[in-house]
Short mmCIF file of C-alpha atoms in Angstrom, two decimals:
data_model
loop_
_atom_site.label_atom_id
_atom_site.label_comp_id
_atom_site.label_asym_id
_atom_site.label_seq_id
_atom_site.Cartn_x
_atom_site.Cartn_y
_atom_site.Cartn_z
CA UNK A 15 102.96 109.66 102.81
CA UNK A 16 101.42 110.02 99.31
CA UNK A 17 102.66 112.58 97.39
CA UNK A 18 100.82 114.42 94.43
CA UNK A 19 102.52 117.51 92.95
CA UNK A 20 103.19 119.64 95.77
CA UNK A 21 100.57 118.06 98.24
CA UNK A 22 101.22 115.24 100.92
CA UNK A 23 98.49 112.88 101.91
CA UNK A 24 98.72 110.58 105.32
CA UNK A 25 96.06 107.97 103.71
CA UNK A 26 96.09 106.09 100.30
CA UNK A 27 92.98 105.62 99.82
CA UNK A 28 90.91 108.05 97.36
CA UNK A 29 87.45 107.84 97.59
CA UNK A 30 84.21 108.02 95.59
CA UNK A 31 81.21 109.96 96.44
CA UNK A 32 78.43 108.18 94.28
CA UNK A 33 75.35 106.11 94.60
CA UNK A 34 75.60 106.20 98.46
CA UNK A 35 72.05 104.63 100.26
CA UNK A 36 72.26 108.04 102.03
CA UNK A 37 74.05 111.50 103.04
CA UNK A 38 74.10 110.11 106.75
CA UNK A 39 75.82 106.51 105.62
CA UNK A 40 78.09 108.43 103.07
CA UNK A 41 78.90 110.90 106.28
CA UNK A 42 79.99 108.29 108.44
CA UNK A 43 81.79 106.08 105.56
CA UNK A 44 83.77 109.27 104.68
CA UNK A 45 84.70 110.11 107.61
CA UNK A 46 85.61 106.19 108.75
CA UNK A 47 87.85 105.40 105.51
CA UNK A 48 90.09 108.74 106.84
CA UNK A 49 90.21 108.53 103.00
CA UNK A 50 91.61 112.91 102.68
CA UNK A 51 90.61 112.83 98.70
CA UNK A 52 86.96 112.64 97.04
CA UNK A 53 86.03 112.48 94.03
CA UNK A 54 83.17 114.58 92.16
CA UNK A 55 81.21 114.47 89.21
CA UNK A 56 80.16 117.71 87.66
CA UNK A 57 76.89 118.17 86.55
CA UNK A 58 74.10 120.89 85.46
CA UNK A 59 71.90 121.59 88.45
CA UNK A 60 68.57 120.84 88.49
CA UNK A 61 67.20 124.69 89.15
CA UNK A 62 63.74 123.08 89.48
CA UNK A 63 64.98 121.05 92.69
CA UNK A 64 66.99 123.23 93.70
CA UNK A 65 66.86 122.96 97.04
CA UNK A 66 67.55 119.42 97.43
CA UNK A 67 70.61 118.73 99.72
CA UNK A 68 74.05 118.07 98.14
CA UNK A 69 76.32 116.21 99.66
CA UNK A 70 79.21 118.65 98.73
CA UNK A 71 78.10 121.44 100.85
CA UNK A 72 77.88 119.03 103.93
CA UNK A 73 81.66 118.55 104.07
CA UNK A 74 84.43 120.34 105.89
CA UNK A 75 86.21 121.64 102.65
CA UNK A 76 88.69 122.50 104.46
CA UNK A 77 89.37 118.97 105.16
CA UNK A 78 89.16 117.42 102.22
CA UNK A 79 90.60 117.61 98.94
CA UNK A 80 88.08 117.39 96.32
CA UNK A 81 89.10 115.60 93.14
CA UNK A 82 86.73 116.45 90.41
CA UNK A 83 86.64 113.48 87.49
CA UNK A 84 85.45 114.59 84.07
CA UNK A 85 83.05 111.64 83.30
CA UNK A 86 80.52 112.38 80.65
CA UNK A 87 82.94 113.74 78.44
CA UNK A 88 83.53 111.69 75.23
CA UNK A 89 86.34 113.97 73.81
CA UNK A 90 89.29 115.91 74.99
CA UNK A 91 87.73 118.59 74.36
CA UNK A 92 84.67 118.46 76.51
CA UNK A 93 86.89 116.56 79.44
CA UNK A 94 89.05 119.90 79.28
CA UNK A 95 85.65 122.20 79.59
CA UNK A 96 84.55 120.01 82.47
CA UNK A 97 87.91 120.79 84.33
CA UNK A 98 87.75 124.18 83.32
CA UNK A 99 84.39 124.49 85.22
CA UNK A 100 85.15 122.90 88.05
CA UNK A 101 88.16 124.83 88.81
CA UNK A 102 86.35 128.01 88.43
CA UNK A 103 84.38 127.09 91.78
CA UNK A 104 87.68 127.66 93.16
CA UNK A 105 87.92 124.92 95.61
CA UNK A 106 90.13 122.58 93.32
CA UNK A 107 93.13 122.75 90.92
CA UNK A 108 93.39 118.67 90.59
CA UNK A 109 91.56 116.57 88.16
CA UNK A 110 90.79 113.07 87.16
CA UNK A 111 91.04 112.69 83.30
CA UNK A 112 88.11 110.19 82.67
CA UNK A 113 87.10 109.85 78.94
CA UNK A 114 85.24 107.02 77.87
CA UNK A 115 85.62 104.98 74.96
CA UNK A 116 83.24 102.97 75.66
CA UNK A 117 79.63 102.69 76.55
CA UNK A 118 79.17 99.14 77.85
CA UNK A 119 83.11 98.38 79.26
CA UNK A 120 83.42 102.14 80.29
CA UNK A 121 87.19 102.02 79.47
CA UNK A 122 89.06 105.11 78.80
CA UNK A 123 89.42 106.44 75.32
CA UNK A 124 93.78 106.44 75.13
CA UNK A 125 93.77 108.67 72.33
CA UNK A 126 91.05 111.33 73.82
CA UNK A 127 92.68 110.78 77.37
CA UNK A 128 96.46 111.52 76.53
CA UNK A 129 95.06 114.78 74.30
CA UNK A 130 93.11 115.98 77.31
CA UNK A 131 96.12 114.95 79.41
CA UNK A 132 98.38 117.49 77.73
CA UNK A 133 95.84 120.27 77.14
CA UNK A 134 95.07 120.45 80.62
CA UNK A 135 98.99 120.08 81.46
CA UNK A 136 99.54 123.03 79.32
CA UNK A 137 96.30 125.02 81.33
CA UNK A 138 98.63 124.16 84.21
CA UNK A 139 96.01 121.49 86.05
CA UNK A 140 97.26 118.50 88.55
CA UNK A 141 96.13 116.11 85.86
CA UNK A 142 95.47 112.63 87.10
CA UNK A 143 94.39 110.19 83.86
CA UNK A 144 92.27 107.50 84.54
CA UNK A 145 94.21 104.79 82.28
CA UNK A 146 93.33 100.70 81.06
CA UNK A 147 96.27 98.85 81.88
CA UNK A 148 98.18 99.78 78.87
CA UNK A 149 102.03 99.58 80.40
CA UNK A 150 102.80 101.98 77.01
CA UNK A 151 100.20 104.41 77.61
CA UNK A 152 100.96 104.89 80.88
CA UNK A 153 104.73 105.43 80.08
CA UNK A 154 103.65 108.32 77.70
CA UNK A 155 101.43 109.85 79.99
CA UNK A 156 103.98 110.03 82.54
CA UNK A 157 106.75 111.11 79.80
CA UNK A 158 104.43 114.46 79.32
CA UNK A 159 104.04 115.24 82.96
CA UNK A 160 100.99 114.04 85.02
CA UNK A 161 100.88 113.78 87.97
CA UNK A 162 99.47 110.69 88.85
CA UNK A 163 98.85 107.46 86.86
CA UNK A 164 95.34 105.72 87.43
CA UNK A 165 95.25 102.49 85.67
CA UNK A 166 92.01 100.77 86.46
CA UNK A 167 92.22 97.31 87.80
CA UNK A 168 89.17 96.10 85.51
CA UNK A 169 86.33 97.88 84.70
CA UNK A 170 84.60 100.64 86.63
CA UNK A 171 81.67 99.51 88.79
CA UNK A 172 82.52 95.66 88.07
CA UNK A 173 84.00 94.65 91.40
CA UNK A 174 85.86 91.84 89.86
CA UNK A 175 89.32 93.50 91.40
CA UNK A 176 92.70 93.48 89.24
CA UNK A 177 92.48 91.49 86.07
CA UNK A 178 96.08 92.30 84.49
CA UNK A 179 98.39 92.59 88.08
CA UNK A 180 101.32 91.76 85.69
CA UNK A 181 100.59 94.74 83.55
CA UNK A 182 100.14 97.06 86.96
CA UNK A 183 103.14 95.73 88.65
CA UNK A 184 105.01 97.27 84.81
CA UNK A 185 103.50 100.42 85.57
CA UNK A 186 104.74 100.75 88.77
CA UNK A 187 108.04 100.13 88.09
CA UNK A 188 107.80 102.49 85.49
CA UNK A 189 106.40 105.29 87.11
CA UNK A 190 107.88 108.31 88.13
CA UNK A 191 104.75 109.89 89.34
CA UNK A 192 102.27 107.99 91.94
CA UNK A 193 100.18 105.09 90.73
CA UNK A 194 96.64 104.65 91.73
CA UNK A 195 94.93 101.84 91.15
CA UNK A 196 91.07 103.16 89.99
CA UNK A 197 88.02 101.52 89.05
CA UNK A 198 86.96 97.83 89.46
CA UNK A 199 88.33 96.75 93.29
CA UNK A 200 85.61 94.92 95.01
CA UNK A 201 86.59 93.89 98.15
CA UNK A 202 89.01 94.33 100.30
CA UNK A 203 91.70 91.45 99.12
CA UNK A 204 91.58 93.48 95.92
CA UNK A 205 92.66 96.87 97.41
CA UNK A 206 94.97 94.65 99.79
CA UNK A 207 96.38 93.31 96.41
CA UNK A 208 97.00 96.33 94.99
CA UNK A 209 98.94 97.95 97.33
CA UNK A 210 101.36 94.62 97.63
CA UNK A 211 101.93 95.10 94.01
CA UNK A 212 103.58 98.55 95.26
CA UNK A 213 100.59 100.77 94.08
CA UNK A 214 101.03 104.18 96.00
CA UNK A 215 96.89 104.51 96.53
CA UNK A 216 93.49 102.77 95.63
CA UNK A 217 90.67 105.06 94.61
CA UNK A 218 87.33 103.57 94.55
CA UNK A 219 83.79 104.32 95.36
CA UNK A 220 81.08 100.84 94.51
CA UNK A 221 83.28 98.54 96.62
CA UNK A 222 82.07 100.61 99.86
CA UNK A 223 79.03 102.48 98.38
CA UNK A 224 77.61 99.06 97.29
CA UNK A 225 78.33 97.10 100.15
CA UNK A 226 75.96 96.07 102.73
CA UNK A 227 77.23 98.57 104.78
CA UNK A 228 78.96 100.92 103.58
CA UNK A 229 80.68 102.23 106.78
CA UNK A 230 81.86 99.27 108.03
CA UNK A 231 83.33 98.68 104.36
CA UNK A 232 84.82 101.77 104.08
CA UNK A 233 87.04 100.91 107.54
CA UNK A 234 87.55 97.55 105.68
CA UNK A 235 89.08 99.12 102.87
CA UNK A 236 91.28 102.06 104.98
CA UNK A 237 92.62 98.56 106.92
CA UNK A 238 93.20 96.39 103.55
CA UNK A 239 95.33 99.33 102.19
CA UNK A 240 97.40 100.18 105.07
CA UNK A 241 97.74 96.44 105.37
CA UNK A 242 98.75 96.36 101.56
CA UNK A 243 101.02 98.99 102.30
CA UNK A 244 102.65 97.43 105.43
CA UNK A 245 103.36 93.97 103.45
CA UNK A 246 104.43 95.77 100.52
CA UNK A 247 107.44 97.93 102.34
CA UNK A 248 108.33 94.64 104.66
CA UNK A 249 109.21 92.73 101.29
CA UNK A 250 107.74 89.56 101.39
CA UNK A 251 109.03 85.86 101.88
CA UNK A 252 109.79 84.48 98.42
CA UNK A 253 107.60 81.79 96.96
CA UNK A 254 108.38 78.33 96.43
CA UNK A 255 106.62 74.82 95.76
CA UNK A 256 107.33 72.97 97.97
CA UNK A 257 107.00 73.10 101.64
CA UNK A 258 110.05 74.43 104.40
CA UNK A 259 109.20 73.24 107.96
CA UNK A 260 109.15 75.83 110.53
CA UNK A 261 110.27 74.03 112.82
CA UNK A 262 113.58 72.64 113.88
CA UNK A 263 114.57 69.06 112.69
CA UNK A 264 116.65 69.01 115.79
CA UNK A 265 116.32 67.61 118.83
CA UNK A 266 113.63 65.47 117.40
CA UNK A 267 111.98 63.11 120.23
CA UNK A 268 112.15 59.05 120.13
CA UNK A 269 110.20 56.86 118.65
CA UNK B 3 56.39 144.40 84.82
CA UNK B 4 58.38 143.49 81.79
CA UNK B 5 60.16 140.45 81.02
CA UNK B 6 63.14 139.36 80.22
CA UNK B 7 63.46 135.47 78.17
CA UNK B 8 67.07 133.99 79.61
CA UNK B 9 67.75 129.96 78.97
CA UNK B 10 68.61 128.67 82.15
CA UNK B 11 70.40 124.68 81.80
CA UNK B 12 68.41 124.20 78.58
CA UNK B 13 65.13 125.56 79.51
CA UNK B 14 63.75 128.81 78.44
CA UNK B 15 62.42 131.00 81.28
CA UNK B 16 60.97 134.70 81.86
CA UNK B 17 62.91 136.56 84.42
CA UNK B 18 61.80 140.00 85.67
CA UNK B 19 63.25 142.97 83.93
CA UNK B 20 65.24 144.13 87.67
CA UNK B 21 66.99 140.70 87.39
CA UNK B 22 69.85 142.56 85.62
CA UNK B 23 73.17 140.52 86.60
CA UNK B 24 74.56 137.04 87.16
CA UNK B 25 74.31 137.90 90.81
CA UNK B 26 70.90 138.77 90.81
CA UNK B 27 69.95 135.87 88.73
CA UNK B 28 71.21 133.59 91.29
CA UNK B 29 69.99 135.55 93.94
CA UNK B 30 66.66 135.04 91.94
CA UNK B 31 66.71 131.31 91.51
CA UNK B 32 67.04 131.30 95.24
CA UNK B 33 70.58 129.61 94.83
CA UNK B 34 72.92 132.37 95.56
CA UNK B 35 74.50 130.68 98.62
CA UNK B 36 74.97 126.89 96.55
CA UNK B 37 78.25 126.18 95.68
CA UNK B 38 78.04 126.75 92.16
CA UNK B 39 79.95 127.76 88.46
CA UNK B 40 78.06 129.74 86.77
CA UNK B 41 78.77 129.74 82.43
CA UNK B 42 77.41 132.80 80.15
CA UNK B 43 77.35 132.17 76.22
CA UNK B 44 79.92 129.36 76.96
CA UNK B 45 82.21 131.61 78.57
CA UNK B 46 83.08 130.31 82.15
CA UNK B 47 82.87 133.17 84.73
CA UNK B 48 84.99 133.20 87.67
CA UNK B 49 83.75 133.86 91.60
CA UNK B 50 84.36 137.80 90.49
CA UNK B 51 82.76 138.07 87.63
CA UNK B 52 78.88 137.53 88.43
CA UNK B 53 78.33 141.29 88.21
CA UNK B 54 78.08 140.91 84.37
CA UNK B 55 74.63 141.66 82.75
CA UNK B 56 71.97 139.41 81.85
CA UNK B 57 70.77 140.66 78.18
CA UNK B 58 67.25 139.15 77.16
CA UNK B 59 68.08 135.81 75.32
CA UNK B 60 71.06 135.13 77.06
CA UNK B 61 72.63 131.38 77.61
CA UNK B 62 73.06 130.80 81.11
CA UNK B 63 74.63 126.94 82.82
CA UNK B 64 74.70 126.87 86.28
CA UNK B 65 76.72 123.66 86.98
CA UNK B 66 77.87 122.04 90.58
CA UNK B 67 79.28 119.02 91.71
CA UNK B 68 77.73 115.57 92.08
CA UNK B 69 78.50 112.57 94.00
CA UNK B 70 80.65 110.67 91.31
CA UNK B 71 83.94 108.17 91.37
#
């Protein structure tokens, strides 16, 4: 089970709700990951369009925890007002710190990201930071108190899957709090990867929004993780060089 | 009928004169029923709070949530 403040989750994998082809795919990719926590962007409506379907008031809410990110904010201050809004909709208390530094690499600001982190701490939010690598950063996030570490494995929308493992396998050993691997997994080896490096969850969103098909993605990506999982709580065989037959030398028939 | 001038996400509109709360406003924009956060003058207003007053010239965000990752 994944556990995030006070709140237990059967799957460990958090998933994106963006760019989808369409509500039906993004339906039926949803609902095939099993993934229990989406993310959200929040925006200003258009009140000209008004009436155009959002994909939000298609869900269950009372399935799904809804994990609102505050992307578009440059500062700690404007990530805080972001999390401040969504929470007033009163379906959410969580939030995923995302501050960008930026424009082109969209990596996290760390100096804008651990402010927000403790001003929203202090509102008393479930603050999960979307991180770089940075084994440091990460430690002083979790030395104030969030809730969840999200180091992305390289950057957002990229797909080129974990760049720095070293650096992620640090902050799990670190951590105190669950790790989630965010931003950058492409395929399902990557998420796969991730959770062998001991990584309590994956969140990501292109890998199966951007895929061919995006359903039968997203049940690649609930399998890679639980797979990940599996391998990473069996321990695996240690490496060597050089090869160990499997099997015996005995008994060995005549030339 | 008179007017009242309200800015609505960044865009100045005319509302009638009966549109007198946040409620009504909504109600107005046809988008009472959207799952929605509604800010006045920067001030966030929670689920119990749309019966405040709309005053001509008033800044109004009405603000949801978007597919995003």
């Amino acid at each position: 089970m994944l556990q995030i403040a006070d709140r237990t989750f059967s799957s460990r994998l958090l998933l994106g709700t963006g760019k989808y082809p369409s509500f039906e795919i993004q339906k039926e990719a949803v609902r095939v990951s099993e993934a229990e926590i989406l993310t959200f962007a929040v925006r200003r409506m258009n009140i000209f369009e008004s009436s155009q379907p959002n994909f939000l008031e298609q869900l269950d809410l009372s399935a799904y925890t809804l994990l609102p990110n505050t992307a578009g904010a440059k500062t700690a201050e404007e990530a805080v007002r972001i999390a401040k809004l969504a929470k007033a909709s009163g379906l959410c208390d969580m939030v995923k710190v995302e501050i960008i530094g930026c424009d082109r690499s969209l990596l996290p600001d760390p100096v804008e990201t651990l402010r927000a982190a403790e001003m929203l701490l202090m509102e008393g939010f479930i603050v999960l930071p979307y991180t770089s690598d940075d084994v440091v950063l990460a430690r002083r996030l979790c030395d104030m108190g969030v809730h969840a570490i999200m180091p992305g494995a390289s950057p957002i929308g990229s797909g080129r899957g974990i760049m720095n493992p070293l650096n992620l396998s640090f902050i799990i050993d670190q951590s105190n709090v669950p790790v989630i691997i965010d931003a950058g997994i492409g395929s399902p080896k990557d998420a796969a990867f991730a959770m062998e490096l001991g990584a309590d969850a994956v969140l990501l969103n292109t890998a199966v929004s951007a895929a061919k098909d995006p359903v039968k993605m997203a049940k690649a990506m609930k399998l890679a993780i639980e797979s990940g999982r599996l391998g990473y709580e069996a321990g695996r065989m240690p490496e060597r060089n050089y090869a160990v037959a499997s099997s015996p030398m005995e008994g060995l028939l005549p030339k | 009928m008179t007017l009242k001038i309200v800015e609505v996400n960044g865009v100045t509109r005319e509302v009638p004169e009966d549109v007198q709360s946040v409620d009504h406003l909504l109600k107005h924009l046809g988008i009472a029923e959207r799952i929605l956060i509604v800010e006045l003058n920067r001030t966030i207003l929670e689920k119990n709070a749309y019966d405040q007053p709309i005053h001509n010239r008033d800044q109004i965000e009405i603000i949801h949530f978007v597919g995003g990752g």
